[in-house]
Each structure stands twice: as structure tokens, then as C-alpha cells.
């Protein structure tokens, strides 16, 4: 059973370009979460999506950032007109359903991340 | 505003000894706590968790203790092994509608020396 997959693993962009980060959740998982880790920081929640729905985007910057999880295909985190401050590791996680109870089965499983560098 | 704090950026321990990683939180709405382990160039891996209604949870070499009145939790690894060398993140989430939202600490780098 493949884990959460993210690509590309490394992405270099110049200021003003667009960055597209992809995430394929674990098989059977319909909930996707994106987190960002800035240097020397912990992971910070950005957005929570279910198929074709954005449930919570409260952690995502209002401008330049968008996310989607279409009916078919991976979830996409899109950053337009990147700036140097966008350089970070972006992690995607998935879970089988809304987190309830204490079963470790319900926890979020993380992908390996995409390291974005903006020159 | 750091709601989950891991005040030790690093910890070095001898193989076979106990590793104790600490975590403090400020948000009294948190009711579920998790530890994740992260190797370089990989994503965080879920390790162990504890609900606020408990004060201890054990899984093999790993035990998490929760002191709710002090808003403090700790992860004990006994005995420590070189393969345990990694960054350990403490995370917390609340109950209710946004219980999916994990709040992470900055992490503690554990080095277990052979």
C-alpha cells in the first residue's frame, strides 16, 4: 500500500514564477491537508480539502495561494508569483476520514514533502 | 504566538539510556496530543498519541506522559537506539469542528550515540 506521494520533491523557481505542488493521498483516503514548514520552524496548517471541496483554508495566505482536490487526480497546491519568503518545505497529509477517537488509524499520514526554493 | 513549545532544540543520549523529550502547550482547548518522528528528507511519521483524559500511553519502547494541570507532556524512549536519531515533533489538536488542525512545536533533534 503506497504512502502519500508528493511531487516534485524539489522545485526551484525564480521570483514571479508559478509553483505547482502535487499530492496523491494514500489509497482509500479522501481527506487531504497541506502544511508548510519554514526554516527552523514547526509545520503550520494551511488548508484542508475533501474531494472537490475546500473545508478550511484559514491557514493559507489570502493572495497568490490556492488549493484544489479534484474528483480525479492529485491535490494541487498552487503558488502564483512566488517570492523568496515562499521558500519552505510543503507537506501534504491524508487521512481516511475526519479524525475521531484515538485510533492511530485515524491519524494524518504525511508525504515526504516538496522543498521549494525561490531564487 | 507559539501554542506548542519544545524548548530543547536538541538532545544527545547514549545508546541504551533513556531519552526524554519535553513539550509544553498554552491552549487549554487542546485535548489530543501526538508525537511525530522525522528523518531528513522524509515526512513526519506518526509515533504515539494521548488523549487528555489519560495521563499515560505506552507503545513498546515509547511512552507519552501528560500532565494536564501543568500543560506539559513528555515522550520517553527506553532503551534508546541509534535508529531513533531524528527530529521529534510534538503536536496537538482540539475537539470540535476543527479537530483536524494539528499545531506543531518546532521540534527536538535527538541524537543517540552508539
PDB file of N, CA and C in Angstrom, chain A residues 9 33 35 37 40-45 48 55-56 58 91 98-104 107-113 115, chain B residues 2 32 34 36 38 41-46 49-51 53-54 57 89 93 97-107:
ATOM      1  N   UNK A   9       9.832  16.501  -5.621  1.00  0.00           N
ATOM      2  CA  UNK A   9      10.439  16.532  -4.293  1.00  0.00           C
ATOM      3  C   UNK A   9      11.192  17.848  -4.087  1.00  0.00           C
ATOM      4  N   UNK A  33      -4.615  17.337   3.657  1.00  0.00           N
ATOM      5  CA  UNK A  33      -4.202  18.520   4.422  1.00  0.00           C
ATOM      6  C   UNK A  33      -2.856  18.978   3.878  1.00  0.00           C
ATOM      7  N   UNK A  35       0.499  21.411   4.829  1.00  0.00           N
ATOM      8  CA  UNK A  35       1.232  22.122   5.872  1.00  0.00           C
ATOM      9  C   UNK A  35       2.490  22.731   5.258  1.00  0.00           C
ATOM     10  N   UNK A  37       6.420  24.194   6.294  1.00  0.00           N
ATOM     11  CA  UNK A  37       7.462  24.299   7.313  1.00  0.00           C
ATOM     12  C   UNK A  37       8.515  25.281   6.832  1.00  0.00           C
ATOM     13  N   UNK A  40      13.699  26.363  10.447  1.00  0.00           N
ATOM     14  CA  UNK A  40      13.772  26.443  11.911  1.00  0.00           C
ATOM     15  C   UNK A  40      12.395  26.546  12.582  1.00  0.00           C
ATOM     16  N   UNK A  41      11.362  26.170  11.895  1.00  0.00           N
ATOM     17  CA  UNK A  41      10.007  26.254  12.458  1.00  0.00           C
ATOM     18  C   UNK A  41       9.335  24.886  12.430  1.00  0.00           C
ATOM     19  N   UNK A  42       8.221  24.793  13.144  1.00  0.00           N
ATOM     20  CA  UNK A  42       7.387  23.594  13.049  1.00  0.00           C
ATOM     21  C   UNK A  42       6.471  23.678  11.843  1.00  0.00           C
ATOM     22  N   UNK A  43       5.769  22.606  11.577  1.00  0.00           N
ATOM     23  CA  UNK A  43       4.819  22.601  10.468  1.00  0.00           C
ATOM     24  C   UNK A  43       3.602  23.451  10.839  1.00  0.00           C
ATOM     25  N   UNK A  44       3.108  24.203   9.885  1.00  0.00           N
ATOM     26  CA  UNK A  44       1.935  25.049  10.114  1.00  0.00           C
ATOM     27  C   UNK A  44       0.835  24.678   9.118  1.00  0.00           C
ATOM     28  N   UNK A  45      -0.349  24.479   9.647  1.00  0.00           N
ATOM     29  CA  UNK A  45      -1.511  24.110   8.851  1.00  0.00           C
ATOM     30  C   UNK A  45      -1.826  25.197   7.825  1.00  0.00           C
ATOM     31  N   UNK A  48      -7.347  22.365   4.370  1.00  0.00           N
ATOM     32  CA  UNK A  48      -7.917  21.020   4.488  1.00  0.00           C
ATOM     33  C   UNK A  48      -8.944  20.864   3.367  1.00  0.00           C
ATOM     34  N   UNK A  55     -12.494  22.597   2.740  1.00  0.00           N
ATOM     35  CA  UNK A  55     -13.193  22.600   4.015  1.00  0.00           C
ATOM     36  C   UNK A  55     -12.707  23.760   4.898  1.00  0.00           C
ATOM     37  N   UNK A  56     -11.391  23.966   4.909  1.00  0.00           N
ATOM     38  CA  UNK A  56     -10.823  25.006   5.776  1.00  0.00           C
ATOM     39  C   UNK A  56      -9.541  25.506   5.136  1.00  0.00           C
ATOM     40  N   UNK A  58      -8.096  28.408   6.320  1.00  0.00           N
ATOM     41  CA  UNK A  58      -7.763  29.510   7.223  1.00  0.00           C
ATOM     42  C   UNK A  58      -6.260  29.732   7.404  1.00  0.00           C
ATOM     43  N   UNK A  91       4.370  20.096   3.060  1.00  0.00           N
ATOM     44  CA  UNK A  91       3.990  18.711   3.316  1.00  0.00           C
ATOM     45  C   UNK A  91       2.493  18.532   3.108  1.00  0.00           C
ATOM     46  N   UNK A  98     -12.690  12.013   8.665  1.00  0.00           N
ATOM     47  CA  UNK A  98     -12.500  13.035   9.694  1.00  0.00           C
ATOM     48  C   UNK A  98     -11.953  12.388  10.947  1.00  0.00           C
ATOM     49  N   UNK A  99     -11.016  13.053  11.568  1.00  0.00           N
ATOM     50  CA  UNK A  99     -10.321  12.481  12.708  1.00  0.00           C
ATOM     51  C   UNK A  99     -11.245  12.387  13.907  1.00  0.00           C
ATOM     52  N   UNK A 100     -11.434  11.171  14.382  1.00  0.00           N
ATOM     53  CA  UNK A 100     -12.259  10.973  15.563  1.00  0.00           C
ATOM     54  C   UNK A 100     -11.646   9.848  16.379  1.00  0.00           C
ATOM     55  N   UNK A 101     -11.830   9.947  17.650  1.00  0.00           N
ATOM     56  CA  UNK A 101     -11.385   8.864  18.504  1.00  0.00           C
ATOM     57  C   UNK A 101      -9.871   8.806  18.602  1.00  0.00           C
ATOM     58  N   UNK A 102      -9.395   7.729  19.158  1.00  0.00           N
ATOM     59  CA  UNK A 102      -7.978   7.640  19.481  1.00  0.00           C
ATOM     60  C   UNK A 102      -7.231   6.655  18.599  1.00  0.00           C
ATOM     61  N   UNK A 103      -7.913   6.064  17.670  1.00  0.00           N
ATOM     62  CA  UNK A 103      -7.229   5.069  16.862  1.00  0.00           C
ATOM     63  C   UNK A 103      -6.148   5.719  16.018  1.00  0.00           C
ATOM     64  N   UNK A 104      -4.949   5.129  16.061  1.00  0.00           N
ATOM     65  CA  UNK A 104      -3.866   5.670  15.253  1.00  0.00           C
ATOM     66  C   UNK A 104      -4.191   5.563  13.781  1.00  0.00           C
ATOM     67  N   UNK A 107      -5.114   8.834  12.193  1.00  0.00           N
ATOM     68  CA  UNK A 107      -4.217   9.972  12.185  1.00  0.00           C
ATOM     69  C   UNK A 107      -3.835  10.364  10.771  1.00  0.00           C
ATOM     70  N   UNK A 108      -3.226  11.539  10.691  1.00  0.00           N
ATOM     71  CA  UNK A 108      -2.780  12.045   9.406  1.00  0.00           C
ATOM     72  C   UNK A 108      -1.452  11.407   9.046  1.00  0.00           C
ATOM     73  N   UNK A 109      -1.353  10.917   7.823  1.00  0.00           N
ATOM     74  CA  UNK A 109      -0.136  10.305   7.308  1.00  0.00           C
ATOM     75  C   UNK A 109       0.493  11.283   6.316  1.00  0.00           C
ATOM     76  N   UNK A 110       1.751  11.583   6.547  1.00  0.00           N
ATOM     77  CA  UNK A 110       2.423  12.626   5.781  1.00  0.00           C
ATOM     78  C   UNK A 110       3.214  12.079   4.600  1.00  0.00           C
ATOM     79  N   UNK A 111       3.260  12.875   3.551  1.00  0.00           N
ATOM     80  CA  UNK A 111       4.141  12.597   2.434  1.00  0.00           C
ATOM     81  C   UNK A 111       5.545  13.107   2.720  1.00  0.00           C
ATOM     82  N   UNK A 112       6.478  12.872   1.784  1.00  0.00           N
ATOM     83  CA  UNK A 112       7.885  13.244   2.003  1.00  0.00           C
ATOM     84  C   UNK A 112       8.140  14.742   1.846  1.00  0.00           C
ATOM     85  N   UNK A 113       7.168  15.472   1.321  1.00  0.00           N
ATOM     86  CA  UNK A 113       7.324  16.919   1.199  1.00  0.00           C
ATOM     87  C   UNK A 113       7.904  17.353  -0.139  1.00  0.00           C
ATOM     88  N   UNK A 115      10.320  20.476  -1.379  1.00  0.00           N
ATOM     89  CA  UNK A 115      11.132  21.610  -0.916  1.00  0.00           C
ATOM     90  C   UNK A 115      11.177  22.645  -2.034  1.00  0.00           C
TER      91      UNK A 115
ATOM     92  N   UNK B   2       3.298  31.021  19.926  1.00  0.00           N
ATOM     93  CA  UNK B   2       3.671  29.615  19.908  1.00  0.00           C
ATOM     94  C   UNK B   2       2.787  28.866  20.889  1.00  0.00           C
ATOM     95  N   UNK B  32      -5.967  16.519  22.532  1.00  0.00           N
ATOM     96  CA  UNK B  32      -5.361  15.316  21.966  1.00  0.00           C
ATOM     97  C   UNK B  32      -3.964  15.685  21.499  1.00  0.00           C
ATOM     98  N   UNK B  34       0.033  14.417  20.075  1.00  0.00           N
ATOM     99  CA  UNK B  34       0.696  13.428  19.238  1.00  0.00           C
ATOM    100  C   UNK B  34       2.191  13.716  19.189  1.00  0.00           C
ATOM    101  N   UNK B  36       5.386  13.015  16.502  1.00  0.00           N
ATOM    102  CA  UNK B  36       5.807  12.584  15.190  1.00  0.00           C
ATOM    103  C   UNK B  36       7.333  12.546  15.165  1.00  0.00           C
ATOM    104  N   UNK B  38      10.696  12.531  12.548  1.00  0.00           N
ATOM    105  CA  UNK B  38      11.019  12.932  11.171  1.00  0.00           C
ATOM    106  C   UNK B  38      12.500  12.731  10.890  1.00  0.00           C
ATOM    107  N   UNK B  41      14.792  14.665   4.853  1.00  0.00           N
ATOM    108  CA  UNK B  41      14.252  14.422   3.506  1.00  0.00           C
ATOM    109  C   UNK B  41      13.039  13.483   3.503  1.00  0.00           C
ATOM    110  N   UNK B  42      12.427  13.280   4.662  1.00  0.00           N
ATOM    111  CA  UNK B  42      11.199  12.488   4.726  1.00  0.00           C
ATOM    112  C   UNK B  42      10.117  13.293   5.426  1.00  0.00           C
ATOM    113  N   UNK B  43       8.881  12.830   5.297  1.00  0.00           N
ATOM    114  CA  UNK B  43       7.804  13.475   6.019  1.00  0.00           C
ATOM    115  C   UNK B  43       7.718  12.969   7.448  1.00  0.00           C
ATOM    116  N   UNK B  44       7.002  13.698   8.315  1.00  0.00           N
ATOM    117  CA  UNK B  44       6.817  13.231   9.687  1.00  0.00           C
ATOM    118  C   UNK B  44       6.058  11.903   9.709  1.00  0.00           C
ATOM    119  N   UNK B  45       6.457  11.032  10.622  1.00  0.00           N
ATOM    120  CA  UNK B  45       5.804   9.733  10.800  1.00  0.00           C
ATOM    121  C   UNK B  45       5.159   9.703  12.175  1.00  0.00           C
ATOM    122  N   UNK B  46       3.880   9.352  12.210  1.00  0.00           N
ATOM    123  CA  UNK B  46       3.174   9.276  13.480  1.00  0.00           C
ATOM    124  C   UNK B  46       3.812   8.229  14.391  1.00  0.00           C
ATOM    125  N   UNK B  49       0.284   8.733  20.500  1.00  0.00           N
ATOM    126  CA  UNK B  49      -0.618   9.838  20.843  1.00  0.00           C
ATOM    127  C   UNK B  49      -1.236   9.594  22.216  1.00  0.00           C
ATOM    128  N   UNK B  50      -1.876  10.632  22.729  1.00  0.00           N
ATOM    129  CA  UNK B  50      -2.551  10.509  24.020  1.00  0.00           C
ATOM    130  C   UNK B  50      -3.721  11.484  24.068  1.00  0.00           C
ATOM    131  N   UNK B  51      -4.811  10.998  24.612  1.00  0.00           N
ATOM    132  CA  UNK B  51      -5.980  11.836  24.817  1.00  0.00           C
ATOM    133  C   UNK B  51      -5.861  12.540  26.162  1.00  0.00           C
ATOM    134  N   UNK B  53      -7.857  12.718  28.452  1.00  0.00           N
ATOM    135  CA  UNK B  53      -8.494  12.022  29.581  1.00  0.00           C
ATOM    136  C   UNK B  53      -7.554  10.989  30.200  1.00  0.00           C
ATOM    137  N   UNK B  54      -6.383  10.822  29.580  1.00  0.00           N
ATOM    138  CA  UNK B  54      -5.400   9.883  30.109  1.00  0.00           C
ATOM    139  C   UNK B  54      -4.161  10.642  30.568  1.00  0.00           C
ATOM    140  N   UNK B  57       0.369   6.830  28.024  1.00  0.00           N
ATOM    141  CA  UNK B  57       0.112   5.860  26.964  1.00  0.00           C
ATOM    142  C   UNK B  57       1.436   5.238  26.567  1.00  0.00           C
ATOM    143  N   UNK B  89       8.682  15.856  16.702  1.00  0.00           N
ATOM    144  CA  UNK B  89       7.732  16.956  16.799  1.00  0.00           C
ATOM    145  C   UNK B  89       6.590  16.570  17.736  1.00  0.00           C
ATOM    146  N   UNK B  93      -4.114  18.887  18.947  1.00  0.00           N
ATOM    147  CA  UNK B  93      -5.327  19.330  18.273  1.00  0.00           C
ATOM    148  C   UNK B  93      -6.475  19.409  19.271  1.00  0.00           C
ATOM    149  N   UNK B  97     -15.198  21.179  15.783  1.00  0.00           N
ATOM    150  CA  UNK B  97     -15.223  21.283  14.327  1.00  0.00           C
ATOM    151  C   UNK B  97     -13.863  21.330  13.648  1.00  0.00           C
ATOM    152  N   UNK B  98     -12.852  21.844  14.334  1.00  0.00           N
ATOM    153  CA  UNK B  98     -11.549  21.940  13.661  1.00  0.00           C
ATOM    154  C   UNK B  98     -10.557  20.963  14.270  1.00  0.00           C
ATOM    155  N   UNK B  99     -11.019  19.776  14.635  1.00  0.00           N
ATOM    156  CA  UNK B  99     -10.128  18.821  15.290  1.00  0.00           C
ATOM    157  C   UNK B  99      -9.114  18.209  14.336  1.00  0.00           C
ATOM    158  N   UNK B 100      -9.206  18.513  13.056  1.00  0.00           N
ATOM    159  CA  UNK B 100      -8.234  18.006  12.092  1.00  0.00           C
ATOM    160  C   UNK B 100      -6.955  18.850  12.092  1.00  0.00           C
ATOM    161  N   UNK B 101      -7.019  20.055  12.665  1.00  0.00           N
ATOM    162  CA  UNK B 101      -5.932  21.014  12.522  1.00  0.00           C
ATOM    163  C   UNK B 101      -4.854  20.729  13.569  1.00  0.00           C
ATOM    164  N   UNK B 102      -3.709  20.238  13.119  1.00  0.00           N
ATOM    165  CA  UNK B 102      -2.609  19.960  14.029  1.00  0.00           C
ATOM    166  C   UNK B 102      -1.763  21.212  14.217  1.00  0.00           C
ATOM    167  N   UNK B 103      -1.411  21.484  15.473  1.00  0.00           N
ATOM    168  CA  UNK B 103      -0.482  22.563  15.798  1.00  0.00           C
ATOM    169  C   UNK B 103       0.812  21.927  16.276  1.00  0.00           C
ATOM    170  N   UNK B 104       1.895  22.232  15.604  1.00  0.00           N
ATOM    171  CA  UNK B 104       3.181  21.587  15.866  1.00  0.00           C
ATOM    172  C   UNK B 104       4.116  22.494  16.653  1.00  0.00           C
ATOM    173  N   UNK B 105       4.985  21.858  17.447  1.00  0.00           N
ATOM    174  CA  UNK B 105       6.132  22.546  18.013  1.00  0.00           C
ATOM    175  C   UNK B 105       7.246  22.626  16.971  1.00  0.00           C
ATOM    176  N   UNK B 106       8.351  23.249  17.356  1.00  0.00           N
ATOM    177  CA  UNK B 106       9.453  23.434  16.403  1.00  0.00           C
ATOM    178  C   UNK B 106      10.325  22.193  16.272  1.00  0.00           C
ATOM    179  N   UNK B 107      10.155  21.242  17.167  1.00  0.00           N
ATOM    180  CA  UNK B 107      10.909  20.007  17.048  1.00  0.00           C
ATOM    181  C   UNK B 107      12.139  19.966  17.941  1.00  0.00           C
TER     182      UNK B 107
END
